[in-house]
Amino acid sequence: TGLSAMRRGVLIVVEGLDRAGKSSQCEVLRGFLSEQGHTVKYIRFPGIQLNCIASMYHWSNASIDRTTPIGKLIDSYLRGSSHQDDHSIHLLFSANRWEVAKSIEEDIASGTTIIVDRYSYSGVVYSAAKANPTLSLDWAWQPEIGLPRPDICLFLGISPEEAAKRGGFGAERYENEAMQIRVRELFQTIFEKMQDVAVIDAGKSMGEVSKEIRGAVTGCISRLDITSTLRKLE
Ligand code: ADP
Ligand code: 2DT
Ligand code: MG
């Protein structure tokens, strides 16, 4: 019908610590929403826009995703092959979102639902976790203001013990115990104050976690005013 043609897409963000199951759950959710008749795109940050046809294989290969000029700088920083000032890398992560902000808005307006694997919340939390005296959460949030605001943010919470069962740390810059502890605390801090966040217990089985996510997303979609335009982060 004419009405359903005007339905806007939904902006869904999935956040959480390393190995919480974000990428796996994004894939499951993409499948579910597609079956429900939504046109769905998966994107991740840091990275570039990927099509929904990208397989899990491609998603888990960071070198394939981080291919914009800014994405490449971030990739070499995360792999430890380049050094960056804390503020500078923070702004690059943010710029990496700004480079696709317009296309996100256009996609949503034209009816495509977008699932985003990490977003501004990882952005502020990982930077502020460095405990650099001039890089507070508040400072870190400023460049995010004006970016497309998610309709829902799914926060996949997991204990260090459960995460450890899913394999050891990789070799990337932030994959160490001390950093993960501070990141966990800061995620807690920001999500306590936030609206439109669903906290999911990601320590459960894949199936149980996907079921919780489906419930939260279905609820969000049913409440969504499809005539509204996407809001902005403020
Ligand atoms: P993230 O993107 O958050 O780092 P992944 O989706 O890559 O997490 O999952 C990390 C690892 O944990 C993968 O090997 C994945 O198969 C496994 N995994 C994901 N979710 C679960 C779960 N609910 N229970 C057990 N293992 C899981
Ligand atoms: P993955 O590719 O495994 O998701 O790890 N990060 C991410 C930041 O520091 N700032 C950001 O804005 C974003 C989106 C989290 C990517 C690493 O980069 C961190 C882990
Ligand atoms: Mg992942």
Short mmCIF file of N, CA and C in Angstrom, two decimals, residues 16-17 33 35 41 43 91 103 115-116 125 132 135 145 149 152 155 159 166 170 173 175 185 188 217 224:
data_model
loop_
_atom_site.label_atom_id
_atom_site.label_comp_id
_atom_site.label_asym_id
_atom_site.label_seq_id
_atom_site.Cartn_x
_atom_site.Cartn_y
_atom_site.Cartn_z
N GLY A 16 28.55 -3.43 23.14
CA GLY A 16 28.99 -4.35 24.18
C GLY A 16 30.48 -4.56 24.12
N LEU A 17 30.97 -5.27 25.14
CA LEU A 17 32.39 -5.58 25.21
C LEU A 17 32.78 -6.57 24.12
N LEU A 33 14.85 -9.97 10.73
CA LEU A 33 14.16 -8.80 10.20
C LEU A 33 13.90 -8.94 8.69
N GLU A 35 13.33 -11.77 7.17
CA GLU A 35 12.17 -12.66 7.08
C GLU A 35 10.87 -11.94 7.36
N LYS A 41 20.25 -3.57 6.23
CA LYS A 41 21.66 -3.39 5.95
C LYS A 41 22.44 -3.58 7.26
N ILE A 43 26.01 -2.58 9.09
CA ILE A 43 27.26 -1.81 9.03
C ILE A 43 27.98 -1.95 10.37
N LEU A 91 38.88 11.45 17.56
CA LEU A 91 38.20 12.24 16.53
C LEU A 91 38.14 11.49 15.21
N SER A 103 24.48 8.94 4.46
CA SER A 103 23.94 7.76 3.79
C SER A 103 23.07 6.94 4.74
N ILE A 115 21.34 -2.17 10.89
CA ILE A 115 21.88 -2.74 12.12
C ILE A 115 23.34 -2.30 12.20
N VAL A 116 23.69 -1.64 13.30
CA VAL A 116 25.02 -1.07 13.45
C VAL A 116 25.78 -1.79 14.57
N VAL A 125 33.32 5.43 25.30
CA VAL A 125 33.74 4.57 26.40
C VAL A 125 35.21 4.13 26.25
N ASN A 132 42.95 9.52 30.31
CA ASN A 132 43.73 10.70 29.94
C ASN A 132 43.04 11.91 30.58
N LEU A 135 40.69 13.93 28.51
CA LEU A 135 39.73 13.21 27.65
C LEU A 135 38.64 12.57 28.50
N ILE A 145 27.65 14.62 18.72
CA ILE A 145 26.41 15.39 18.69
C ILE A 145 26.04 15.72 17.25
N ARG A 149 20.59 9.41 15.51
CA ARG A 149 20.35 8.82 16.83
C ARG A 149 19.63 7.48 16.68
N ILE A 152 16.95 2.33 18.83
CA ILE A 152 17.19 1.46 19.98
C ILE A 152 18.66 1.06 20.02
N PHE A 155 22.36 -3.27 24.40
CA PHE A 155 23.65 -3.42 25.08
C PHE A 155 23.81 -4.86 25.55
N SER A 159 29.81 -11.02 31.66
CA SER A 159 30.82 -10.99 32.73
C SER A 159 32.18 -11.34 32.13
N ARG A 166 34.85 -17.62 25.83
CA ARG A 166 34.69 -17.52 24.38
C ARG A 166 36.01 -17.28 23.66
N GLY A 170 42.62 -11.13 21.63
CA GLY A 170 43.39 -11.04 20.39
C GLY A 170 44.58 -10.11 20.62
N ARG A 173 45.02 -3.49 20.25
CA ARG A 173 45.37 -2.52 21.29
C ARG A 173 44.52 -2.59 22.55
N GLU A 175 42.59 -5.03 23.66
CA GLU A 175 42.23 -6.37 24.11
C GLU A 175 43.11 -6.83 25.26
N GLU A 185 32.93 -0.66 33.14
CA GLU A 185 32.40 0.32 34.11
C GLU A 185 31.79 1.52 33.39
N GLN A 188 28.48 0.83 31.72
CA GLN A 188 27.48 0.85 32.78
C GLN A 188 27.04 2.29 33.07
N VAL A 217 13.56 -5.55 19.94
CA VAL A 217 13.47 -4.87 18.65
C VAL A 217 12.02 -4.82 18.16
N LEU A 224 7.37 2.59 17.17
CA LEU A 224 7.96 3.60 16.31
C LEU A 224 6.90 4.33 15.48
#
